[in-house]
Coordinates of C-alpha atoms in Angstrom, one line a residue:
X7 CA 32.8 -0.9 -4.7
X8 CA 33.7 -0.2 -8.4
X9 CA 36.0 2.7 -10.1
X10 CA 37.7 2.1 -14.1
X11 CA 40.8 2.2 -14.1
X12 CA 42.5 5.1 -16.0
X13 CA 45.8 3.1 -16.1
X14 CA 47.1 2.1 -19.1
X15 CA 46.6 3.0 -23.3
X16 CA 43.0 5.4 -23.2
X17 CA 41.0 4.5 -26.2
X18 CA 37.9 5.3 -26.7
X19 CA 34.9 2.5 -25.5
X20 CA 32.7 1.6 -28.3
X21 CA 30.8 -1.2 -26.0
X22 CA 32.5 -3.9 -27.3
X23 CA 34.2 -4.9 -24.5
X24 CA 33.2 -3.4 -20.1
X25 CA 36.3 -1.5 -18.8
X26 CA 38.7 -2.5 -16.1
X27 CA 37.3 -2.7 -13.1
X28 CA 38.2 -3.4 -9.4
X29 CA 36.8 -4.0 -5.8
X30 CA 37.1 -2.5 -2.1
X31 CA 36.3 -6.1 -0.4
X32 CA 34.8 -5.2 3.2
X33 CA 34.7 -9.2 4.5
X34 CA 33.0 -10.3 7.7
X35 CA 31.9 -13.4 8.3
X36 CA 28.2 -13.9 10.4
X37 CA 26.7 -16.3 12.1
X38 CA 23.9 -17.2 14.7
X39 CA 23.5 -18.4 18.4
X40 CA 20.3 -20.0 20.0
X41 CA 19.7 -20.0 23.8
X42 CA 17.2 -21.9 24.9
X43 CA 15.3 -21.3 28.4
X44 CA 13.9 -24.5 29.6
X45 CA 12.1 -23.6 33.2
X46 CA 12.1 -20.6 32.9
X47 CA 9.5 -20.3 36.2
X48 CA 12.6 -21.9 38.2
X49 CA 15.0 -19.3 37.1
X50 CA 13.5 -16.7 38.0
X51 CA 14.1 -15.4 42.0
X52 CA 17.4 -15.9 40.4
X53 CA 18.2 -12.6 41.7
X54 CA 19.4 -8.8 40.3
X55 CA 22.3 -8.8 38.4
X56 CA 23.3 -12.3 38.5
X57 CA 23.0 -14.6 35.5
X58 CA 23.6 -17.5 34.0
X59 CA 26.1 -18.4 31.0
X60 CA 25.5 -19.9 28.0
X61 CA 27.9 -22.6 26.3
X62 CA 30.5 -20.9 24.3
X63 CA 30.1 -20.7 20.9
X64 CA 32.3 -19.5 17.9
X65 CA 31.5 -17.4 14.7
X66 CA 33.7 -15.0 13.0
X67 CA 36.5 -17.3 14.3
X68 CA 36.2 -15.8 18.3
X69 CA 34.7 -17.1 21.2
X70 CA 31.1 -15.3 22.0
X71 CA 28.7 -16.4 25.1
X72 CA 25.4 -14.9 26.1
X73 CA 24.0 -14.0 30.1
X74 CA 20.5 -14.4 31.2
X75 CA 20.1 -12.1 33.8
X76 CA 16.4 -12.6 34.3
X77 CA 16.2 -10.4 37.0
X78 CA 17.3 -7.8 35.6
X79 CA 21.4 -6.6 35.3
X80 CA 21.0 -3.6 37.9
X81 CA 18.7 -2.3 39.7
X82 CA 16.1 0.0 37.4
X83 CA 15.8 -2.7 35.4
X84 CA 14.5 -5.5 37.8
X85 CA 11.7 -6.0 36.5
X86 CA 12.9 -6.4 33.1
X87 CA 15.2 -10.0 31.5
X88 CA 18.2 -8.6 30.6
X89 CA 20.3 -10.5 27.6
X90 CA 23.8 -9.5 27.2
X91 CA 26.8 -10.4 24.5
X92 CA 30.4 -11.5 25.9
X93 CA 34.1 -12.0 24.7
X94 CA 34.5 -15.0 26.4
X95 CA 37.7 -14.6 26.5
X96 CA 40.0 -10.5 25.5
X97 CA 40.7 -10.0 22.1
X98 CA 43.9 -11.0 20.5
X99 CA 43.9 -9.3 17.2
X100 CA 45.4 -6.1 18.2
X101 CA 43.9 -5.6 20.8
X102 CA 39.7 -5.0 19.4
X103 CA 37.1 -7.2 17.4
X104 CA 34.6 -5.5 15.5
X105 CA 31.4 -6.7 15.0
X106 CA 27.6 -6.5 14.7
X107 CA 24.5 -7.9 16.5
X108 CA 21.3 -8.1 16.7
X109 CA 19.1 -10.4 19.6
X110 CA 15.7 -11.9 19.2
X111 CA 12.6 -13.3 20.9
X112 CA 11.9 -16.1 19.0
X113 CA 8.4 -17.7 18.4
X114 CA 6.9 -21.7 18.3
X115 CA 8.6 -21.6 14.7
X116 CA 11.8 -20.6 15.7
X117 CA 11.6 -17.5 13.5
X118 CA 12.0 -13.6 15.4
X119 CA 9.7 -11.8 17.0
X120 CA 10.4 -8.2 15.3
X121 CA 8.7 -6.0 18.3
X122 CA 11.3 -7.8 20.8
X123 CA 14.5 -7.4 18.0
X124 CA 16.9 -5.4 19.0
X125 CA 19.9 -4.3 17.4
X126 CA 23.3 -3.0 17.5
X127 CA 24.8 -1.8 14.6
X128 CA 28.7 -1.7 14.6
X129 CA 29.2 -2.1 18.2
X130 CA 32.2 -2.8 20.1
X131 CA 33.2 -4.2 23.9
X132 CA 33.2 -1.7 26.8
X133 CA 33.5 -2.2 30.3
X134 CA 29.9 -1.1 31.2
X135 CA 27.0 -2.1 30.0
X136 CA 24.7 0.2 27.6
X137 CA 22.0 -0.3 24.7
X138 CA 23.3 0.5 22.0
X139 CA 21.4 2.6 19.3
X140 CA 22.4 1.3 15.6
X141 CA 24.5 4.4 14.8
X142 CA 27.2 3.8 17.0
X143 CA 30.1 2.1 15.3
X144 CA 32.3 0.7 18.2
X145 CA 34.9 -2.2 18.8
X146 CA 35.7 -4.9 21.4
X147 CA 39.2 -3.8 23.0
X148 CA 40.7 -6.7 25.1
X149 CA 39.3 -4.6 29.1
X150 CA 36.0 -4.6 27.8
X151 CA 33.3 -7.2 29.2
X152 CA 29.6 -7.2 27.2
X153 CA 27.4 -6.2 25.3
X154 CA 23.4 -5.5 24.9
X155 CA 19.9 -5.0 26.2
X156 CA 19.0 -4.0 30.1
X157 CA 15.6 -3.8 29.0
X158 CA 15.3 -6.0 26.3
X159 CA 11.3 -7.2 27.1
X160 CA 9.1 -7.7 30.2
X161 CA 9.1 -10.6 32.4
X162 CA 5.3 -9.5 32.7
X163 CA 5.0 -9.1 29.5
X164 CA 7.0 -12.4 28.5
X165 CA 4.4 -14.0 30.9
X166 CA 1.3 -13.3 28.5
X167 CA 2.7 -13.9 25.5
X168 CA 2.0 -16.4 23.9
X169 CA 5.8 -16.8 22.8
X170 CA 6.8 -18.4 27.0
X171 CA 4.9 -22.1 26.0
X172 CA 5.1 -25.1 28.3
X173 CA 7.8 -22.7 30.6
X174 CA 9.8 -22.5 27.7
X175 CA 11.2 -19.2 25.4
X176 CA 13.6 -19.1 22.6
X177 CA 16.2 -16.4 22.3
X178 CA 18.0 -15.6 19.1
X179 CA 22.1 -13.8 18.8
X180 CA 23.6 -12.5 15.1
X181 CA 26.7 -12.2 15.5
X182 CA 28.4 -10.2 12.0
X183 CA 32.4 -9.7 12.1
X184 CA 34.2 -7.8 10.7
X185 CA 36.9 -8.7 8.9
X186 CA 39.9 -7.2 6.6
X187 CA 39.7 -4.5 4.1
X188 CA 41.9 -4.7 1.5
X189 CA 41.3 -4.6 -2.9
X190 CA 41.0 -6.4 -5.8
X191 CA 40.7 -6.5 -9.5
X192 CA 36.8 -8.2 -10.7
X193 CA 37.1 -10.5 -13.4
X194 CA 35.8 -10.7 -16.1
X195 CA 33.6 -13.2 -16.4
X196 CA 29.9 -14.2 -18.2
X197 CA 27.8 -14.0 -15.2
X198 CA 25.7 -16.8 -15.5
X199 CA 22.7 -17.3 -12.9
X200 CA 21.6 -19.5 -10.6
X201 CA 20.2 -23.3 -11.1
X202 CA 16.0 -22.8 -11.7
X203 CA 15.8 -26.6 -13.0
X204 CA 13.8 -27.1 -9.8
X205 CA 11.3 -24.1 -11.0
X206 CA 10.5 -26.2 -14.1
X207 CA 10.1 -29.3 -13.0
X208 CA 8.2 -27.6 -10.0
X209 CA 5.4 -26.1 -13.1
X210 CA 6.0 -29.5 -14.7
X211 CA 3.8 -31.3 -11.3
X212 CA 1.7 -28.4 -11.6
X213 CA 1.0 -28.4 -15.2
X214 CA 0.8 -31.9 -15.6
X215 CA 2.0 -32.3 -18.8
X216 CA 3.5 -35.7 -20.0
X217 CA 2.6 -37.9 -17.2
X218 CA 2.1 -40.9 -17.7
X219 CA 1.0 -42.8 -14.0
X220 CA -1.3 -41.3 -11.7
X221 CA -1.3 -41.9 -8.0
X222 CA -5.1 -42.2 -6.6
X223 CA -4.6 -41.5 -2.1
X224 CA -7.9 -40.9 -0.5
X225 CA -10.2 -39.2 -2.1
X226 CA -7.6 -36.8 -5.2
X227 CA -5.3 -38.4 -8.0
X228 CA -2.0 -36.6 -8.5
X229 CA -0.4 -37.0 -11.9
X230 CA 3.2 -37.7 -12.0
X231 CA 6.5 -38.4 -14.2
X232 CA 7.6 -42.5 -13.5
X233 CA 11.6 -41.2 -14.4
X234 CA 11.5 -38.3 -12.4
X235 CA 10.4 -40.0 -9.4
X236 CA 12.5 -43.7 -10.6
X237 CA 15.9 -40.8 -10.8
X238 CA 14.8 -39.3 -6.7
X239 CA 13.9 -42.6 -5.2
X240 CA 15.1 -46.4 -5.6
X241 CA 11.7 -47.9 -3.4
X242 CA 9.6 -45.6 -7.0
X243 CA 12.4 -47.1 -9.0
X244 CA 12.1 -50.8 -8.7
X245 CA 7.7 -50.1 -8.6
X246 CA 7.4 -48.6 -11.6
X247 CA 10.2 -49.6 -13.5
X248 CA 11.0 -53.3 -12.2
X249 CA 9.1 -56.0 -13.4
X250 CA 6.6 -55.4 -10.2
X251 CA 2.6 -55.2 -10.7
X252 CA 2.6 -51.2 -11.1
X253 CA 5.1 -50.6 -14.0
X254 CA 3.0 -51.6 -17.0
X255 CA 0.1 -49.5 -14.6
X256 CA -1.1 -46.3 -15.6
X257 CA -3.0 -45.8 -12.0
X258 CA -1.1 -46.9 -9.1
X259 CA -3.3 -46.7 -5.1
X260 CA -2.1 -45.1 -2.1
X261 CA -3.7 -46.5 0.4
X262 CA -1.9 -45.8 3.2
X263 CA -1.0 -42.2 3.1
X264 CA -3.0 -39.0 3.8
X265 CA -3.5 -37.3 0.5
X266 CA -1.8 -34.3 1.8
X267 CA 1.2 -35.7 2.4
X268 CA 2.0 -37.9 -0.6
X269 CA 1.5 -34.0 -2.3
X270 CA 4.0 -32.9 -0.3
X271 CA 6.2 -35.6 -1.3
X272 CA 5.4 -35.2 -4.7
X273 CA 6.6 -32.2 -4.5
X274 CA 10.3 -32.3 -2.7
X275 CA 10.6 -35.2 -5.6
X276 CA 10.0 -33.1 -7.8
X277 CA 11.8 -29.5 -6.8
X278 CA 14.1 -31.2 -3.7
X279 CA 12.0 -28.2 -1.1
X280 CA 9.2 -28.5 1.6
X281 CA 6.1 -27.2 0.5
X282 CA 5.0 -23.9 2.0
X283 CA 3.5 -25.4 5.2
X284 CA 0.9 -24.1 8.4
X285 CA 2.8 -22.5 11.4
X286 CA 0.9 -24.8 13.8
X287 CA 0.7 -27.5 11.6
X288 CA 4.2 -28.4 10.4
X289 CA 5.2 -30.5 12.8
X290 CA 2.5 -33.2 12.2
X291 CA 3.7 -32.8 7.9
X292 CA 7.2 -33.8 9.2
X293 CA 5.8 -36.5 11.0
X294 CA 4.3 -37.9 8.0
X295 CA 6.7 -36.3 5.1
X296 CA 9.8 -38.3 7.6
X297 CA 7.6 -42.2 7.3
X298 CA 7.3 -41.6 3.7
X299 CA 10.9 -40.0 3.2
X300 CA 11.9 -43.6 5.1
X301 CA 9.2 -45.7 2.9
X302 CA 10.6 -44.4 -0.3
X303 CA 14.6 -44.6 0.7
X304 CA 14.8 -41.0 0.5
X305 CA 16.9 -40.2 3.0
X306 CA 18.0 -36.2 2.6
X307 CA 14.0 -35.7 3.1
X308 CA 13.9 -38.0 5.8
X309 CA 16.7 -35.9 7.5
X310 CA 15.0 -32.5 6.8
X311 CA 12.6 -34.0 8.7
X312 CA 14.1 -35.4 11.6
X313 CA 15.8 -32.3 12.2
X314 CA 12.2 -30.5 11.8
X315 CA 11.2 -32.3 14.4
X316 CA 14.5 -31.8 16.8
X317 CA 13.4 -28.3 16.9
X318 CA 9.4 -29.6 18.0
X319 CA 9.9 -31.8 20.8
X320 CA 7.5 -30.2 23.8
X321 CA 5.7 -32.0 26.7
X322 CA 2.8 -33.0 24.6
X323 CA 4.5 -34.3 21.4
X324 CA 7.5 -35.5 23.2
X325 CA 6.5 -39.0 23.4
X326 CA 5.3 -40.3 20.5
X327 CA 8.6 -38.7 18.3
X328 CA 10.5 -40.6 20.5
X329 CA 8.2 -43.6 19.4
X330 CA 8.4 -42.5 15.6
X331 CA 12.3 -42.5 16.4
X332 CA 13.1 -46.2 17.8
X333 CA 10.7 -47.3 14.5
X334 CA 12.7 -45.4 12.1
X335 CA 16.3 -45.1 13.0
X336 CA 16.6 -41.6 13.8
X337 CA 19.1 -42.0 15.5
X338 CA 19.6 -37.5 16.1
X339 CA 15.9 -37.2 17.0
X340 CA 16.3 -40.3 19.3
X341 CA 18.9 -38.4 20.9
X342 CA 16.4 -35.3 20.9
X343 CA 14.0 -37.0 22.7
X344 CA 16.2 -38.9 25.4
X345 CA 17.7 -35.3 26.2
X346 CA 14.0 -33.7 27.1
X347 CA 13.1 -36.0 29.1
X348 CA 16.0 -36.1 31.2
X349 CA 14.8 -33.3 32.8
X350 CA 12.5 -34.1 36.5
X351 CA 10.0 -32.0 36.0
X352 CA 9.1 -32.4 31.6
X353 CA 9.7 -36.5 32.0
X354 CA 6.4 -36.7 35.1
X355 CA 4.1 -34.9 32.4
X356 CA 4.9 -37.0 30.1
X357 CA 4.0 -40.0 32.2
X358 CA 0.5 -39.2 32.7
X359 CA 0.0 -38.8 28.8
X360 CA -2.0 -40.8 26.5
X361 CA 1.1 -40.3 24.4
X362 CA 3.5 -42.6 27.1
X363 CA 0.9 -45.9 26.9
X364 CA 1.4 -45.2 22.9
X365 CA 5.1 -45.7 23.8
X366 CA 5.2 -48.1 26.6
X367 CA 3.3 -50.5 24.5
X368 CA 5.1 -49.9 20.8
X369 CA 8.1 -49.5 21.7
X370 CA 8.7 -50.6 25.4
X371 CA 12.6 -51.2 24.7
X372 CA 13.8 -47.5 24.5
X373 CA 11.5 -46.7 27.7
X374 CA 14.6 -49.0 29.4
X375 CA 17.1 -46.9 27.1
X376 CA 15.4 -44.5 28.9
X377 CA 15.4 -46.1 32.9
X378 CA 19.3 -46.5 32.4
X379 CA 20.2 -43.2 31.4
X380 CA 18.2 -41.6 34.7
X381 CA 19.3 -43.8 36.7
X382 CA 22.8 -42.6 38.6

């Protein structure tokens, strides 16, 4: 919000310069926290009014936690799952904290499900558990306990939905904490738009203009530019600009990679981002791209793929994912797989799968590590 100033010399504005301006700034800090309920069926029967508390997380310099009531918070919510946001300690800044929140059920790509996303815009902390419409403006005070939704989702609806898979579902809480409001002058600077180099390079790849090398991958061909590939990958640099045979070749055969994976690799090289992927095949593409990133020494792409795979660990994929992590030196992914397998229920199912046999034959040492971690 800005306003023209009338202080100082008054002169006609001929359009040659902008008038002085000021801004009223209402600061806010936002963040999110995801709670994964792994073993939902074993949480049922905890009892009405009883909850399981999440780890404490910090947003806006304030400590928060979430409470999950599998059998509802109060008697009238007995058929529902209740979710509440709590302030972990009593607020100390003048006795109150102003904030807003939204709680959402997540799908398997960790995106909010619109039907089960509920918000309380301008909410506060008070002593009773209530649901609040978005129009209410309240604050957290030192005497308050928690806010949220007693009737977040019916247990029956969750159990019949696609969002509960392998006895696992996730919820996310988005919190925005209001800070101090102040005024400040608006500096008159030239507005520089954000970089769009990646768009130009992406168009260059699509058009194939001035391409000087063609890759044959399966039955498909891809035109590219040696200098761009060499700038992004030391392996491509050695292959295309170094003394290797591909230096003078105009066509290069890639015989150990799928065409769709190489296409995604080129997209990342030119745009520094992953292409749009089908929801069902995102994890599989991430596995293949991780192998390609390791092969061409592209660390950022490798870390992006590692992070995506950490979010897609389940009973049907954990064995092959763990083998992949061990073979390509992905420490964070390996740790996430170990954590998943530390659950006896998960481990039993995985040991009966074909993926486990592949893991045992290809990476026997990693099973020794797992056994050592499981030992009392």
